[in-house]
Amino acid sequence: VKTWYETLRTLIENQEAEAISDTTLRALLEARRARLQNPPQFATAERILDRLMREKPDDPRPLVERVTVYTAQNQIDAAKQLVEDGLKKFPGHQELVLAQLQLQNPDPIWVRIQYIKQSDIPEMDKLLQIFSIQRSGNRLEEAQKTLEEAIALDSNDSRIIEIRFVEALEAGDMASAREQATLAAKTNIDQLNGQLYQARLDLAERKVDAAIATLERATTQMQFSAPAWRLLGQARIAKGNIETGLEAMRRAWDIRPTDPTTVRPLIGMLMELQRKEEALAVVRRARSLNPNEPALVSAWLELEEQVGDKRVPLDTRERRFTIDPTGGGPSPAMRRLQL
């Protein structure tokens, strides 16, 4: 769910705020700023939002922000009532549904899981998204139970095979990993008859030469397989062939330039090799193609600070602080830049 504020923040961070012609959006920002002042100016926020709700009865955004103001003042019953009224007027509105869940239980993981359960996506998609949330939240027992449900639903689903393969590699259970790799080859998940899975097995067993040979065959058979080129690059670098490895990783990025899974490993490898100027050139281009990818924005700011134009991250972080002063002051990175 992308809120009105996240949309506005993206515009402001990209220095496009002057292009915003939506006066309601600007008024919402003023109400939000008032709410986040220290001390909070709730009366100002309420006055702005109540006016917007009168003037824009068909726009749910002021109502959503008004719920937030109620919640910030611990007026939970009023917030619940407003959400209930809002859902009658705007049935299924994503932010209102989320607000309703958040008012039931403050646990963000529970909220996300319940939101997914209420969605109309296929059952396997629900289970795998819930599994991902539980695992990233370190709720491993719950995640395992969810994965077992997904396996029972369809053990041959390509995503299930991938998850079980990775889990087996991480656990050092090579027999189980080979079993999943065999299944992947039979179903041709990688479109290379399992060669990418075999190469990953070889790399896990430190058979780097075998992995390189497999991946070179794979990239010959399918010249536009970005995963094959990325793995080949990583394998070559593991062997000590830095330049040909980077060349292969760049090839993967050229094939899928907007895919973070092709560019993030390249940036990470260049930074690990202390080739930060090259990493900065890559991340600048990558961000121009995918400006809202959080990992790219973070790497861009870090590299600009280290080897680029220090004014860029300073300006960006100052804009962030201006529109979202909840951090209690400039971040350490911002203070370092100001020095």
GROMACS .gro file of C-alpha atoms in nm:
model
  339
    1VAL     CA    1   0.000   0.000   0.000
    2LYS     CA    2   0.151   0.331  -0.107
    3THR     CA    3   0.015   0.618   0.100
    4TRP     CA    4  -0.043   0.972  -0.020
    5TYR     CA    5   0.256   1.080   0.188
    6GLU     CA    6   0.495   0.828   0.034
    7THR     CA    7   0.392   0.955  -0.309
    8LEU     CA    8   0.457   1.313  -0.202
    9ARG     CA    9   0.786   1.228  -0.034
   10THR     CA   10   0.914   1.068  -0.354
   11LEU     CA   11   0.833   1.385  -0.546
   12ILE     CA   12   1.001   1.605  -0.286
   13GLU     CA   13   1.314   1.391  -0.264
   14ASN     CA   14   1.341   1.399  -0.642
   15GLN     CA   15   1.303   1.778  -0.632
   16GLU     CA   16   0.970   1.762  -0.817
   17ALA     CA   17   0.754   1.921  -0.545
   18GLU     CA   18   0.702   2.232  -0.754
   19ALA     CA   19   0.524   2.013  -1.011
   20ILE     CA   20   0.253   1.919  -0.761
   21SER     CA   21  -0.069   2.094  -0.858
   22ASP     CA   22  -0.285   1.901  -0.612
   23THR     CA   23  -0.374   2.160  -0.347
   24THR     CA   24  -0.523   1.887  -0.126
   25LEU     CA   25  -0.187   1.709  -0.122
   26ARG     CA   26  -0.015   2.028  -0.012
   27ALA     CA   27  -0.271   2.086   0.263
   28LEU     CA   28  -0.228   1.727   0.382
   29LEU     CA   29   0.145   1.787   0.410
   30GLU     CA   30   0.085   2.097   0.621
   31ALA     CA   31  -0.144   1.898   0.853
   32ARG     CA   32   0.117   1.625   0.881
   33ARG     CA   33   0.390   1.876   0.962
   34ALA     CA   34   0.172   2.025   1.235
   35ARG     CA   35   0.111   1.680   1.382
   36LEU     CA   36   0.483   1.602   1.387
   37GLN     CA   37   0.596   1.926   1.552
   38ASN     CA   38   0.751   1.913   1.898
   39PRO     CA   39   0.520   1.966   2.077
   40PRO     CA   40   0.254   1.845   1.831
   41GLN     CA   41   0.014   2.108   1.698
   42PHE     CA   42  -0.290   1.883   1.691
   43ALA     CA   43  -0.540   2.168   1.681
   44THR     CA   44  -0.382   2.305   1.364
   45ALA     CA   45  -0.379   1.962   1.202
   46GLU     CA   46  -0.742   1.902   1.296
   47ARG     CA   47  -0.851   2.239   1.160
   48ILE     CA   48  -0.685   2.173   0.823
   49LEU     CA   49  -0.820   1.819   0.797
   50ASP     CA   50  -1.174   1.902   0.905
   51ARG     CA   51  -1.184   2.174   0.640
   52LEU     CA   52  -1.057   1.932   0.374
   53MET     CA   53  -1.314   1.670   0.473
   54ARG     CA   54  -1.592   1.929   0.428
   55GLU     CA   55  -1.458   2.064   0.101
   56LYS     CA   56  -1.348   1.729  -0.050
   57PRO     CA   57  -1.606   1.474   0.069
   58ASP     CA   58  -1.519   1.231  -0.211
   59ASP     CA   59  -1.144   1.228  -0.132
   60PRO     CA   60  -1.048   0.964   0.129
   61ARG     CA   61  -0.700   1.105   0.199
   62PRO     CA   62  -0.803   1.371   0.455
   63LEU     CA   63  -1.011   1.112   0.636
   64VAL     CA   64  -0.713   0.874   0.655
   65GLU     CA   65  -0.489   1.145   0.797
   66ARG     CA   66  -0.760   1.246   1.045
   67VAL     CA   67  -0.759   0.887   1.174
   68THR     CA   68  -0.384   0.920   1.228
   69VAL     CA   69  -0.435   1.241   1.430
   70TYR     CA   70  -0.693   1.069   1.651
   71THR     CA   71  -0.456   0.777   1.703
   72ALA     CA   72  -0.164   1.005   1.787
   73GLN     CA   73  -0.377   1.157   2.064
   74ASN     CA   74  -0.477   0.809   2.185
   75GLN     CA   75  -0.841   0.875   2.091
   76ILE     CA   76  -0.882   0.516   1.978
   77ASP     CA   77  -1.261   0.495   1.989
   78ALA     CA   78  -1.293   0.807   1.773
   79ALA     CA   79  -1.036   0.666   1.530
   80LYS     CA   80  -1.221   0.332   1.506
   81GLN     CA   81  -1.553   0.508   1.444
   82LEU     CA   82  -1.404   0.726   1.171
   83VAL     CA   83  -1.249   0.422   1.001
   84GLU     CA   84  -1.582   0.237   1.018
   85ASP     CA   85  -1.764   0.536   0.866
   86GLY     CA   86  -1.491   0.574   0.604
   87LEU     CA   87  -1.513   0.212   0.491
   88LYS     CA   88  -1.888   0.249   0.443
   89LYS     CA   89  -1.821   0.542   0.211
   90PHE     CA   90  -1.503   0.401   0.053
   91PRO     CA   91  -1.540   0.020   0.067
   92GLY     CA   92  -1.212  -0.170   0.049
   93HIS     CA   93  -0.995   0.143   0.056
   94GLN     CA   94  -0.647   0.006   0.125
   95GLU     CA   95  -0.526   0.264   0.377
   96LEU     CA   96  -0.852   0.247   0.571
   97VAL     CA   97  -0.839  -0.134   0.579
   98LEU     CA   98  -0.483  -0.112   0.711
   99ALA     CA   99  -0.586   0.148   0.969
  100GLN     CA  100  -0.867  -0.079   1.086
  101LEU     CA  101  -0.622  -0.365   1.135
  102GLN     CA  102  -0.367  -0.143   1.311
  103LEU     CA  103  -0.634  -0.028   1.555
  104GLN     CA  104  -0.711  -0.392   1.636
  105ASN     CA  105  -0.350  -0.493   1.698
  106PRO     CA  106  -0.035  -0.274   1.697
  107ASP     CA  107   0.191  -0.564   1.590
  108PRO     CA  108   0.300  -0.470   1.233
  109ILE     CA  109   0.366  -0.830   1.134
  110TRP     CA  110   0.017  -0.935   1.241
  111VAL     CA  111  -0.128  -0.640   1.049
  112ARG     CA  112   0.055  -0.728   0.728
  113ILE     CA  113  -0.044  -1.094   0.752
  114GLN     CA  114  -0.411  -1.014   0.815
  115TYR     CA  115  -0.408  -0.768   0.524
  116ILE     CA  116  -0.273  -1.039   0.293
  117LYS     CA  117  -0.528  -1.292   0.420
  118GLN     CA  118  -0.810  -1.052   0.330
  119SER     CA  119  -0.677  -0.993  -0.021
  120ASP     CA  120  -0.808  -1.153  -0.341
  121ILE     CA  121  -0.475  -1.300  -0.456
  122PRO     CA  122  -0.434  -1.679  -0.513
  123GLU     CA  123  -0.389  -1.895  -0.203
  124MET     CA  124  -0.029  -1.991  -0.291
  125ASP     CA  125   0.064  -1.624  -0.329
  126LYS     CA  126  -0.088  -1.553   0.013
  127LEU     CA  127   0.103  -1.834   0.181
  128LEU     CA  128   0.437  -1.738   0.025
  129GLN     CA  129   0.397  -1.371   0.111
  130ILE     CA  130   0.307  -1.461   0.469
  131PHE     CA  131   0.604  -1.698   0.484
  132SER     CA  132   0.836  -1.418   0.370
  133ILE     CA  133   0.699  -1.177   0.631
  134GLN     CA  134   0.728  -1.432   0.911
  135ARG     CA  135   1.080  -1.528   0.814
  136SER     CA  136   1.202  -1.170   0.781
  137GLY     CA  137   1.041  -1.100   1.120
  138ASN     CA  138   1.237  -1.393   1.272
  139ARG     CA  139   0.919  -1.587   1.345
  140LEU     CA  140   1.077  -1.903   1.218
  141GLU     CA  141   0.840  -2.162   1.367
  142GLU     CA  142   0.539  -1.982   1.222
  143ALA     CA  143   0.720  -1.947   0.889
  144GLN     CA  144   0.793  -2.319   0.879
  145LYS     CA  145   0.427  -2.404   0.940
  146THR     CA  146   0.322  -2.167   0.662
  147LEU     CA  147   0.577  -2.321   0.426
  148GLU     CA  148   0.443  -2.669   0.506
  149GLU     CA  149   0.094  -2.549   0.412
  150ALA     CA  150   0.231  -2.418   0.082
  151ILE     CA  151   0.416  -2.746   0.013
  152ALA     CA  152   0.097  -2.940   0.079
  153LEU     CA  153  -0.085  -2.714  -0.166
  154ASP     CA  154   0.168  -2.767  -0.450
  155SER     CA  155   0.516  -2.901  -0.385
  156ASN     CA  156   0.607  -2.856  -0.754
  157ASP     CA  157   0.546  -2.481  -0.757
  158SER     CA  158   0.868  -2.320  -0.883
  159ARG     CA  159   0.880  -2.083  -0.587
  160ILE     CA  160   0.850  -2.372  -0.342
  161ILE     CA  161   1.134  -2.555  -0.515
  162GLU     CA  162   1.351  -2.242  -0.497
  163ILE     CA  163   1.277  -2.183  -0.127
  164ARG     CA  164   1.349  -2.546  -0.035
  165PHE     CA  165   1.667  -2.544  -0.243
  166VAL     CA  166   1.799  -2.230  -0.075
  167GLU     CA  167   1.703  -2.353   0.272
  168ALA     CA  168   1.885  -2.680   0.209
  169LEU     CA  169   2.198  -2.496   0.092
  170GLU     CA  170   2.189  -2.269   0.397
  171ALA     CA  171   2.155  -2.573   0.626
  172GLY     CA  172   2.437  -2.756   0.449
  173ASP     CA  173   2.196  -3.035   0.354
  174MET     CA  174   2.338  -3.110   0.011
  175ALA     CA  175   2.127  -3.425  -0.039
  176SER     CA  176   1.804  -3.224  -0.005
  177ALA     CA  177   1.948  -2.946  -0.221
  178ARG     CA  178   2.028  -3.199  -0.498
  179GLU     CA  179   1.677  -3.339  -0.472
  180GLN     CA  180   1.529  -2.992  -0.532
  181ALA     CA  181   1.783  -2.922  -0.809
  182THR     CA  182   1.674  -3.244  -0.983
  183LEU     CA  183   1.311  -3.138  -0.956
  184ALA     CA  184   1.401  -2.794  -1.092
  185ALA     CA  185   1.575  -2.955  -1.390
  186LYS     CA  186   1.275  -3.180  -1.464
  187THR     CA  187   1.040  -2.883  -1.467
  188ASN     CA  188   1.297  -2.657  -1.639
  189ILE     CA  189   1.243  -2.373  -1.392
  190ASP     CA  190   1.555  -2.186  -1.501
  191GLN     CA  191   1.482  -2.250  -1.873
  192LEU     CA  192   1.827  -2.408  -1.889
  193ASN     CA  193   1.736  -2.761  -1.780
  194GLY     CA  194   1.861  -2.701  -1.427
  195GLN     CA  195   2.209  -2.575  -1.514
  196LEU     CA  196   2.175  -2.272  -1.286
  197TYR     CA  197   2.081  -2.498  -0.996
  198GLN     CA  198   2.375  -2.727  -1.070
  199ALA     CA  199   2.611  -2.428  -1.077
  200ARG     CA  200   2.479  -2.307  -0.742
  201LEU     CA  201   2.534  -2.655  -0.599
  202ASP     CA  202   2.890  -2.651  -0.731
  203LEU     CA  203   2.956  -2.309  -0.581
  204ALA     CA  204   2.817  -2.420  -0.245
  205GLU     CA  205   3.059  -2.715  -0.256
  206ARG     CA  206   3.346  -2.485  -0.363
  207LYS     CA  207   3.369  -2.650  -0.704
  208VAL     CA  208   3.428  -2.317  -0.870
  209ASP     CA  209   3.580  -2.450  -1.195
  210ALA     CA  210   3.282  -2.681  -1.247
  211ALA     CA  211   3.040  -2.395  -1.180
  212ILE     CA  212   3.219  -2.169  -1.429
  213ALA     CA  213   3.213  -2.440  -1.697
  214THR     CA  214   2.839  -2.497  -1.641
  215LEU     CA  215   2.759  -2.126  -1.650
  216GLU     CA  216   2.967  -2.063  -1.962
  217ARG     CA  217   2.766  -2.334  -2.137
  218ALA     CA  218   2.446  -2.178  -2.005
  219THR     CA  219   2.531  -1.829  -2.130
  220THR     CA  220   2.620  -1.975  -2.470
  221GLN     CA  221   2.288  -2.159  -2.492
  222MET     CA  222   2.084  -1.864  -2.365
  223GLN     CA  223   2.272  -1.541  -2.422
  224PHE     CA  224   2.004  -1.327  -2.262
  225SER     CA  225   1.975  -1.507  -1.928
  226ALA     CA  226   2.057  -1.237  -1.673
  227PRO     CA  227   2.075  -1.484  -1.378
  228ALA     CA  228   2.325  -1.699  -1.569
  229TRP     CA  229   2.552  -1.402  -1.643
  230ARG     CA  230   2.527  -1.275  -1.285
  231LEU     CA  231   2.621  -1.614  -1.141
  232LEU     CA  232   2.902  -1.649  -1.393
  233GLY     CA  233   3.041  -1.313  -1.286
  234GLN     CA  234   3.030  -1.407  -0.920
  235ALA     CA  235   3.193  -1.745  -0.991
  236ARG     CA  236   3.474  -1.587  -1.195
  237ILE     CA  237   3.542  -1.336  -0.919
  238ALA     CA  238   3.548  -1.619  -0.664
  239LYS     CA  239   3.817  -1.777  -0.884
  240GLY     CA  240   4.011  -1.449  -0.883
  241ASN     CA  241   3.922  -1.341  -1.238
  242ILE     CA  242   3.806  -0.995  -1.139
  243GLU     CA  243   3.775  -0.816  -1.473
  244THR     CA  244   3.600  -1.096  -1.662
  245GLY     CA  245   3.377  -1.146  -1.359
  246LEU     CA  246   3.273  -0.781  -1.352
  247GLU     CA  247   3.222  -0.793  -1.728
  248ALA     CA  248   2.974  -1.081  -1.685
  249MET     CA  249   2.790  -0.901  -1.404
  250ARG     CA  250   2.765  -0.589  -1.622
  251ARG     CA  251   2.624  -0.807  -1.899
  252ALA     CA  252   2.351  -0.928  -1.661
  253TRP     CA  253   2.267  -0.568  -1.577
  254ASP     CA  254   2.256  -0.470  -1.947
  255ILE     CA  255   2.002  -0.746  -2.008
  256ARG     CA  256   1.773  -0.638  -1.722
  257PRO     CA  257   1.868  -0.278  -1.640
  258THR     CA  258   1.571  -0.204  -1.413
  259ASP     CA  259   1.595  -0.527  -1.212
  260PRO     CA  260   1.755  -0.461  -0.870
  261THR     CA  261   1.872  -0.825  -0.851
  262THR     CA  262   2.112  -0.763  -1.139
  263VAL     CA  263   2.254  -0.428  -1.030
  264ARG     CA  264   2.275  -0.464  -0.652
  265PRO     CA  265   2.532  -0.749  -0.668
  266LEU     CA  266   2.741  -0.547  -0.914
  267ILE     CA  267   2.741  -0.240  -0.688
  268GLY     CA  268   2.819  -0.455  -0.384
  269MET     CA  269   3.109  -0.624  -0.560
  270LEU     CA  270   3.259  -0.294  -0.678
  271MET     CA  271   3.236  -0.155  -0.325
  272GLU     CA  272   3.394  -0.471  -0.183
  273LEU     CA  273   3.679  -0.427  -0.431
  274GLN     CA  274   3.714  -0.061  -0.319
  275ARG     CA  275   3.630   0.060  -0.671
  276LYS     CA  276   3.393   0.319  -0.537
  277GLU     CA  277   3.409   0.563  -0.828
  278GLU     CA  278   3.294   0.285  -1.062
  279ALA     CA  279   3.025   0.185  -0.812
  280LEU     CA  280   2.902   0.544  -0.800
  281ALA     CA  281   2.879   0.561  -1.181
  282VAL     CA  282   2.677   0.239  -1.179
  283VAL     CA  283   2.443   0.346  -0.900
  284ARG     CA  284   2.380   0.686  -1.059
  285ARG     CA  285   2.266   0.520  -1.381
  286ALA     CA  286   2.071   0.252  -1.192
  287ARG     CA  287   1.889   0.513  -0.985
  288SER     CA  288   1.792   0.705  -1.300
  289LEU     CA  289   1.625   0.385  -1.425
  290ASN     CA  290   1.472   0.284  -1.091
  291PRO     CA  291   1.454   0.598  -0.873
  292ASN     CA  292   1.237   0.456  -0.593
  293GLU     CA  293   1.433   0.139  -0.510
  294PRO     CA  294   1.535   0.190  -0.142
  295ALA     CA  295   1.860  -0.008  -0.165
  296LEU     CA  296   1.974   0.196  -0.465
  297VAL     CA  297   1.888   0.527  -0.297
  298SER     CA  298   2.082   0.424   0.014
  299ALA     CA  299   2.388   0.316  -0.186
  300TRP     CA  300   2.369   0.632  -0.396
  301LEU     CA  301   2.368   0.862  -0.092
  302GLU     CA  302   2.653   0.670   0.071
  303LEU     CA  303   2.872   0.675  -0.240
  304GLU     CA  304   2.799   1.038  -0.322
  305GLU     CA  305   2.911   1.124   0.032
  306GLN     CA  306   3.230   0.919   0.004
  307VAL     CA  307   3.357   0.987  -0.348
  308GLY     CA  308   3.101   1.206  -0.526
  309ASP     CA  309   2.923   1.537  -0.490
  310LYS     CA  310   2.866   1.581  -0.116
  311ARG     CA  311   2.604   1.849  -0.179
  312VAL     CA  312   2.367   1.592  -0.328
  313PRO     CA  313   2.321   1.371  -0.018
  314LEU     CA  314   2.320   1.678   0.206
  315ASP     CA  315   2.039   1.840   0.005
  316THR     CA  316   1.845   1.512  -0.006
  317ARG     CA  317   1.871   1.450   0.367
  318GLU     CA  318   1.785   1.811   0.447
  319ARG     CA  319   1.469   1.778   0.235
  320ARG     CA  320   1.384   1.457   0.417
  321PHE     CA  321   1.427   1.622   0.755
  322THR     CA  322   1.217   1.922   0.648
  323ILE     CA  323   0.919   1.707   0.550
  324ASP     CA  324   0.966   1.437   0.814
  325PRO     CA  325   1.118   1.578   1.133
  326THR     CA  326   1.036   1.272   1.344
  327GLY     CA  327   1.401   1.180   1.396
  328GLY     CA  328   1.445   1.446   1.663
  329GLY     CA  329   1.721   1.618   1.470
  330PRO     CA  330   1.957   1.567   1.178
  331SER     CA  331   2.093   1.215   1.141
  332PRO     CA  332   2.463   1.140   1.209
  333ALA     CA  333   2.513   1.114   0.833
  334MET     CA  334   2.358   1.457   0.782
  335ARG     CA  335   2.568   1.615   1.058
  336ARG     CA  336   2.879   1.458   0.908
  337LEU     CA  337   2.793   1.608   0.570
  338GLN     CA  338   2.734   1.951   0.726
  339LEU     CA  339   3.086   1.942   0.867
   0.00000   0.00000   0.00000
